[in-house]
PDB file of C-alpha atoms in Angstrom:
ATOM      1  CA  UNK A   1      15.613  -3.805 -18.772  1.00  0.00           C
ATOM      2  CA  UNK A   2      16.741  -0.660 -17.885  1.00  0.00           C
ATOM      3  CA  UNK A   3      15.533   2.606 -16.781  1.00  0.00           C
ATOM      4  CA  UNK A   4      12.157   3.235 -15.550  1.00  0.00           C
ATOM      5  CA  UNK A   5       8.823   1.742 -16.097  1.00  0.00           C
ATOM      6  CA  UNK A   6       5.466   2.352 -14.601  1.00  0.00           C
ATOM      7  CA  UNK A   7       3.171  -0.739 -13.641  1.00  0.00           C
ATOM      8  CA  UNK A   8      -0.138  -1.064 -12.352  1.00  0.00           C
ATOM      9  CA  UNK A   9      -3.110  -3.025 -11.152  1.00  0.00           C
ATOM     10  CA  UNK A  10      -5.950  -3.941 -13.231  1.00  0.00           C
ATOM     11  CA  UNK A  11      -8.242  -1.014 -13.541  1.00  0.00           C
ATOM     12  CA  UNK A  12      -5.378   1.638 -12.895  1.00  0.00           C
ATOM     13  CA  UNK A  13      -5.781   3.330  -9.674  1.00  0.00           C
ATOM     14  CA  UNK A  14      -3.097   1.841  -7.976  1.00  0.00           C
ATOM     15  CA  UNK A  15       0.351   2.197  -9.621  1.00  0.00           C
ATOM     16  CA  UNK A  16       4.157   1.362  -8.785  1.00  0.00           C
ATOM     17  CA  UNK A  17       7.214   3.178 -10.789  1.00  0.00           C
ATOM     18  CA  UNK A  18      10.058   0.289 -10.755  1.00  0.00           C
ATOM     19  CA  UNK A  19      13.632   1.569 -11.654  1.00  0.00           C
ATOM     20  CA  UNK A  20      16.654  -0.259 -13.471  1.00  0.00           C
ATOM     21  CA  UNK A  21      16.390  -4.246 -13.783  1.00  0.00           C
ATOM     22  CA  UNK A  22      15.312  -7.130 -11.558  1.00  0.00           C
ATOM     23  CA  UNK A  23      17.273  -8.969  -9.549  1.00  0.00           C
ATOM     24  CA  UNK A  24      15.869 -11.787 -11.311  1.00  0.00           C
ATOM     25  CA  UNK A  25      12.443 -13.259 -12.880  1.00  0.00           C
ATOM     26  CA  UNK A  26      10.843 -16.601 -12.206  1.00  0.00           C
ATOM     27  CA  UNK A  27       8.099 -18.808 -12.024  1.00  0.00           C
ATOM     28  CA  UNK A  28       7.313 -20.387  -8.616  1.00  0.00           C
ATOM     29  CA  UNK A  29       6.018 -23.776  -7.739  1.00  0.00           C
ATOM     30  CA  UNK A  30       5.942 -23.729  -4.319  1.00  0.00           C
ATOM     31  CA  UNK A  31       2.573 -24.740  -2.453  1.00  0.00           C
ATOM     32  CA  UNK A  32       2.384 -21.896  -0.813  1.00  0.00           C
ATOM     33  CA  UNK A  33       2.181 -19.583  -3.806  1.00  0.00           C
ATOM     34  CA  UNK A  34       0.261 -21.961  -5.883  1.00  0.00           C
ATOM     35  CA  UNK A  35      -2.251 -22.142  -2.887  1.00  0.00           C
ATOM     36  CA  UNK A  36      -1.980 -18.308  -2.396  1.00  0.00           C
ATOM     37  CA  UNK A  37      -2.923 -17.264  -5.939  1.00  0.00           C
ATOM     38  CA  UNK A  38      -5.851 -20.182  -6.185  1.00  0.00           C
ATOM     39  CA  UNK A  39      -7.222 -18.443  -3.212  1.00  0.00           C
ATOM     40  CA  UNK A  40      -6.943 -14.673  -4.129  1.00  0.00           C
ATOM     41  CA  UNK A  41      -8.260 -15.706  -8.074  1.00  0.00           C
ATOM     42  CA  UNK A  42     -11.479 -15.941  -6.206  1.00  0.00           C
ATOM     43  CA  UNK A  43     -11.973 -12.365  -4.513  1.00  0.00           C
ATOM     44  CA  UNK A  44     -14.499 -10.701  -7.186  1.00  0.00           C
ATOM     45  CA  UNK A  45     -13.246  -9.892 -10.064  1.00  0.00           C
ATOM     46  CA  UNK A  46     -10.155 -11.120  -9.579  1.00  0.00           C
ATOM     47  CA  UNK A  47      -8.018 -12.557 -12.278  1.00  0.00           C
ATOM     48  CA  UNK A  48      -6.104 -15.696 -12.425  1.00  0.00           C
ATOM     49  CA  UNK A  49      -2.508 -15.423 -12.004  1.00  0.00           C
ATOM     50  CA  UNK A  50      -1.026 -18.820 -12.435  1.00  0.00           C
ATOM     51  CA  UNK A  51       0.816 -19.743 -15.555  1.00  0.00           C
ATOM     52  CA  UNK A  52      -0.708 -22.905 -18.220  1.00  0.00           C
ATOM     53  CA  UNK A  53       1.707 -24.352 -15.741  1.00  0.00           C
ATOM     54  CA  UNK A  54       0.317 -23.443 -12.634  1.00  0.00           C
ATOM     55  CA  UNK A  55       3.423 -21.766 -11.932  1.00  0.00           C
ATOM     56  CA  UNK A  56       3.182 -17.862  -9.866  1.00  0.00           C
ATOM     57  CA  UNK A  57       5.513 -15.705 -12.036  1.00  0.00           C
ATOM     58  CA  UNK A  58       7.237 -12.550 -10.323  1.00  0.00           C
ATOM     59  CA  UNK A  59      10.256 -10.389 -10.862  1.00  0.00           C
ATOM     60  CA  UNK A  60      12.254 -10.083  -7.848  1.00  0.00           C
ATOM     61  CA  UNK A  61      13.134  -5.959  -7.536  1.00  0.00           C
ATOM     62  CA  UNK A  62      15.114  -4.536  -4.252  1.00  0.00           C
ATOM     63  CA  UNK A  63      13.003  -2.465  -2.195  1.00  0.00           C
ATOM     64  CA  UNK A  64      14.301   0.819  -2.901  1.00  0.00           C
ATOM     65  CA  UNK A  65      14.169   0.127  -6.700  1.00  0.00           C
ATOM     66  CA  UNK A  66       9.936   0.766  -6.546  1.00  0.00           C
ATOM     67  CA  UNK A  67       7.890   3.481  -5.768  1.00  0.00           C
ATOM     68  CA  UNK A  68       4.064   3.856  -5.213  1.00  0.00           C
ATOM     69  CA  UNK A  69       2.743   6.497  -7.488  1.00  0.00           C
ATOM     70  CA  UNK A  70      -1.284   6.279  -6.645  1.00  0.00           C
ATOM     71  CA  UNK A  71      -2.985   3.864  -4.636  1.00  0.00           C
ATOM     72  CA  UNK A  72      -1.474   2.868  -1.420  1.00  0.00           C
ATOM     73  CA  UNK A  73      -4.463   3.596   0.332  1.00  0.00           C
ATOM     74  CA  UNK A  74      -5.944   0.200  -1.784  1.00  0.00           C
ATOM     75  CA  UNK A  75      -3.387  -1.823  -1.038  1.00  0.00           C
ATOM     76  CA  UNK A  76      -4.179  -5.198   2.052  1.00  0.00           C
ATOM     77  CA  UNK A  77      -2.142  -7.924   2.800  1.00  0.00           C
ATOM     78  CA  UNK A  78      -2.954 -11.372   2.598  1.00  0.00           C
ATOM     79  CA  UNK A  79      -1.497 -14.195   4.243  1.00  0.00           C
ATOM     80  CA  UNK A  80      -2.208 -17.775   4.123  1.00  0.00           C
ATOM     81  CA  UNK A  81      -2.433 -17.879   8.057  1.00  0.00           C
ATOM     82  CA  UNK A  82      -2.010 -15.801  11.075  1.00  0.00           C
ATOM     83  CA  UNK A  83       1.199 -16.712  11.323  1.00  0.00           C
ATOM     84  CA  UNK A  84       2.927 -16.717   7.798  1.00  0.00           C
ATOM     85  CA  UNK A  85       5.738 -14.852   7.572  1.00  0.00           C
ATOM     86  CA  UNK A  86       5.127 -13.812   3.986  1.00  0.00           C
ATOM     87  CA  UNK A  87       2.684 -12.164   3.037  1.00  0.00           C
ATOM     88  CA  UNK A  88       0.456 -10.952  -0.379  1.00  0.00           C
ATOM     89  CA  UNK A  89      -0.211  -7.572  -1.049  1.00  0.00           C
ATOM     90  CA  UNK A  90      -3.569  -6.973  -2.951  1.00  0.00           C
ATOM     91  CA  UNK A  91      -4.762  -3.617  -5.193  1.00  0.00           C
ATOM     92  CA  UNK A  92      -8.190  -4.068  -2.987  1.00  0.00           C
ATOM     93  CA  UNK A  93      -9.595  -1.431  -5.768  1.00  0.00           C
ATOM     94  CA  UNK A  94      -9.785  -4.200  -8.575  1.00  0.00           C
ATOM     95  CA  UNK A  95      -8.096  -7.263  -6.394  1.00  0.00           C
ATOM     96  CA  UNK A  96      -4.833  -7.543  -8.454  1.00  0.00           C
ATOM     97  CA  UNK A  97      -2.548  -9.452  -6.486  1.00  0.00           C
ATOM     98  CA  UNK A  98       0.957  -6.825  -6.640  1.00  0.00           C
ATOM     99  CA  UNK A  99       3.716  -9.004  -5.139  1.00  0.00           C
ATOM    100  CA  UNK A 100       5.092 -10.771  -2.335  1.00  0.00           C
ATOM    101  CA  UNK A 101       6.875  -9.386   0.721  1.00  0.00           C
ATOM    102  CA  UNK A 102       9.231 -12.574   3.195  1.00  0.00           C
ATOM    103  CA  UNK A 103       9.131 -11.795   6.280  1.00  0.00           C
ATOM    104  CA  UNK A 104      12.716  -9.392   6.579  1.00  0.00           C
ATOM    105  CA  UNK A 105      13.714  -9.034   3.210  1.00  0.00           C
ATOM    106  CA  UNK A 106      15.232  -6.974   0.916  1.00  0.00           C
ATOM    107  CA  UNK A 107      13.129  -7.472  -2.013  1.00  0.00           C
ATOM    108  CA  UNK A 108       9.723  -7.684  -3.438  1.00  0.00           C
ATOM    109  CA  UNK A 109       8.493 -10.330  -5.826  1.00  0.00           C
ATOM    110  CA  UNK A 110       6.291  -8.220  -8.172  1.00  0.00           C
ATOM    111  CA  UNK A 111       3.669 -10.564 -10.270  1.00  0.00           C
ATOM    112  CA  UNK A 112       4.305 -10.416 -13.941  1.00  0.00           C
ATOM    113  CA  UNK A 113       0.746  -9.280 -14.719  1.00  0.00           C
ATOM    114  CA  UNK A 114       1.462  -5.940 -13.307  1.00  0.00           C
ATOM    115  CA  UNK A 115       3.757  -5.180 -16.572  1.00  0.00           C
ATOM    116  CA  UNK A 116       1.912  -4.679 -19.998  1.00  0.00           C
ATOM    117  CA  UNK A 117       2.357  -8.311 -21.804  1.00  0.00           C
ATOM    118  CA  UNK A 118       5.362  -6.299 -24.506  1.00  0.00           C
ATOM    119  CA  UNK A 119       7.362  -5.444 -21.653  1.00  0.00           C
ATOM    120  CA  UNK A 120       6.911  -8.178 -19.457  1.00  0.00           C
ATOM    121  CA  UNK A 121       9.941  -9.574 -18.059  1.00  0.00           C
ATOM    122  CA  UNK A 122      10.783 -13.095 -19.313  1.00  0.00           C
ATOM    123  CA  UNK A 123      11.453 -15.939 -16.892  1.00  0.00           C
ATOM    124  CA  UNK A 124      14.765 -16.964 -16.365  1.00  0.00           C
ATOM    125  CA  UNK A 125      14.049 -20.379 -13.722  1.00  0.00           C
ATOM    126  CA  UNK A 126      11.265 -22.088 -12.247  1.00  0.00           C
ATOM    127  CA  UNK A 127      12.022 -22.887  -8.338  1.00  0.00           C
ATOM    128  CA  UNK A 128      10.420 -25.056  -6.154  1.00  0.00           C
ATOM    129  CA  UNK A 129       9.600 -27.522  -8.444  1.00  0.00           C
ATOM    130  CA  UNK A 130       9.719 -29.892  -6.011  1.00  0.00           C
ATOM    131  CA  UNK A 131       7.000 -29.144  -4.452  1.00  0.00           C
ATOM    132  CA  UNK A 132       4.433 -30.855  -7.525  1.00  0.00           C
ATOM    133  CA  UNK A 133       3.325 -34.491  -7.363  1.00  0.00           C
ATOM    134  CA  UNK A 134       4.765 -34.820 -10.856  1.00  0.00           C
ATOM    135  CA  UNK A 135       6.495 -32.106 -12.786  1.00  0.00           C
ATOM    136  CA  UNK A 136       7.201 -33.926 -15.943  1.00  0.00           C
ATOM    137  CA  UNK A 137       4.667 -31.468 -18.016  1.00  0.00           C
ATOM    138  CA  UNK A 138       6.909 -28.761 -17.423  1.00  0.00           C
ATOM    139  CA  UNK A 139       8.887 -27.823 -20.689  1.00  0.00           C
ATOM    140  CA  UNK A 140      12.418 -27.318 -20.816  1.00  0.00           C
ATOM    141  CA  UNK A 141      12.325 -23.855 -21.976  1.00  0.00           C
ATOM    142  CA  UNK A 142      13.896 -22.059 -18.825  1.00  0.00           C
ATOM    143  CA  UNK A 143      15.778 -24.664 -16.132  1.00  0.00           C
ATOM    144  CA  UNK A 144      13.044 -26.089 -13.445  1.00  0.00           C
ATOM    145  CA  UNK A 145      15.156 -26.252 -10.384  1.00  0.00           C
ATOM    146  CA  UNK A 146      14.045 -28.463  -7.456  1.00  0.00           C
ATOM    147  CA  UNK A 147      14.392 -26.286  -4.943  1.00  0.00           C
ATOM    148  CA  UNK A 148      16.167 -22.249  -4.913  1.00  0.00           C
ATOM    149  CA  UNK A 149      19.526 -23.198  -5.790  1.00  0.00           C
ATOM    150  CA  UNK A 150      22.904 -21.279  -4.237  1.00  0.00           C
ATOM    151  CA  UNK A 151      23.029 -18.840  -7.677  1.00  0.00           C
ATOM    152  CA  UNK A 152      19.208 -17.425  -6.865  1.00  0.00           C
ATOM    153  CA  UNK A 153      20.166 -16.536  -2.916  1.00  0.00           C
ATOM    154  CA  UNK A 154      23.683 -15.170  -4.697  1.00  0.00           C
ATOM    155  CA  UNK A 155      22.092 -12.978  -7.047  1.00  0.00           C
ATOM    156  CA  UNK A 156      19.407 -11.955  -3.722  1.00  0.00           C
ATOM    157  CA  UNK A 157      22.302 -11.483  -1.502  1.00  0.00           C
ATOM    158  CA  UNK A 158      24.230  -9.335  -4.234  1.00  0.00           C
ATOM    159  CA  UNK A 159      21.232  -6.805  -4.049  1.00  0.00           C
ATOM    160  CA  UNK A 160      21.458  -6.878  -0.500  1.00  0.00           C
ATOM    161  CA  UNK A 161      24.900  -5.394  -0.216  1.00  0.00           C
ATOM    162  CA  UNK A 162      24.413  -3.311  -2.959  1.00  0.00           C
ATOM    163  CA  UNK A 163      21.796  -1.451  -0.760  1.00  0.00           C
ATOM    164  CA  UNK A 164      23.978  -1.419   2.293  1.00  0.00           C
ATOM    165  CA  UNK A 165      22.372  -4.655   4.005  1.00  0.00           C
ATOM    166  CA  UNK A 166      19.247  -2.372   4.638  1.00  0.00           C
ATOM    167  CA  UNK A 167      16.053  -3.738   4.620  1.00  0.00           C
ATOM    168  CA  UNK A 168      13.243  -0.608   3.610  1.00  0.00           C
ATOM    169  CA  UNK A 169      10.029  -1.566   5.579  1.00  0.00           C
ATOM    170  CA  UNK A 170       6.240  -1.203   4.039  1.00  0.00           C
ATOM    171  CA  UNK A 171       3.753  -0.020   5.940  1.00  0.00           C
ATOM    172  CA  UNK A 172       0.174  -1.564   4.691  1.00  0.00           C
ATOM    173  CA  UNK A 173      -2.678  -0.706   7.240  1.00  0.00           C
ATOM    174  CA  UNK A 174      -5.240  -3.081   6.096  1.00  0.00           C
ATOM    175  CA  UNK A 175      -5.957  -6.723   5.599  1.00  0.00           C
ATOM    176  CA  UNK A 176      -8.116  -8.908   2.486  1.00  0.00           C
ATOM    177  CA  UNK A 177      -9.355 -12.125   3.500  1.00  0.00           C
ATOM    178  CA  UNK A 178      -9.591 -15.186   0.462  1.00  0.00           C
TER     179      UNK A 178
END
């Protein structure tokens, strides 16, 4: 993937221009994004955003690869807790869950749903696999690594450089409780 492409939330209003290609897509296990989306899914009208596999699929993009075309002024953060140091950043307009934001990085994990299902970016991994009781329903179709393995910080820390070690900061106002 190359170039430009506009996403959005559900209904429209609230819309993000992402340049060039990811730094990488996949599916994650973790508990904490697995609890995460089960608990946004229920704001209203909210839609599900875990995989068949209960997996949270994103596509990593630096910071100063997206843009906010309309919107900003729907988008709240969610966190699991007061003192999570990621957070979830919800289109409040339709309650599309847009990505996730660690606590100083580089990056943004933008959920796959955003895209229009023909350009969707495929998965390349599922991480934190670990993290299920028993993960021997997953297929083999992309590898389902245990934990983030050396390659995915590589490829993170790659982007990092390339931007000059900076880290752009995102102001959201507002807050969405699930």
């Amino acid at each position: 993937m190359s170039g430009t492409m506009t996403i959005g939330c559900n209904c429209g209003r609230t819309r993000l221009e992402v340049r060039g290609a990811p730094i990488l897509v996949s599916e994650c296990l973790c508990n904490s994004c697995r609890s995460a989306a089960g608990r946004l899914a229920k704001l209203p009208g909210a839609r599900p955003m875990l995989t068949c596999h209960e997996a949270t699929p994103s596509a990593e993009y630096r910071k100063d690869r997206i843009a906010i075309l309309s919107g900003a002024e729907h988008l709240s953060e969610f966190r699991l807790s007061d003192k999570a140091g990621s957070r979830r950043v919800v289109a409040t307009c339709c309650n599309t869950p847009v990505f996730l934001e660690m606590k100083g990085a580089h990056w943004l994990s933008l959920y796959l749903h955003l895209w229009p299902e023909q350009a969707r970016p495929k998965a390349q991994m599922r991480t934190m696999v670990g993290d299920l009781n028993d993960a021997s329903g997953l297929p083999d179709d992309i590898p389902n690594l245990k934990t983030h393995t050396i390659s995915f910080y590589a490829k993170l820390l790659g982007a990092w450089i390339a931007m000059g070690f900076r880290v752009p900061k995102l102001n959201i106002a507002t807050k969405v409780e699930a």
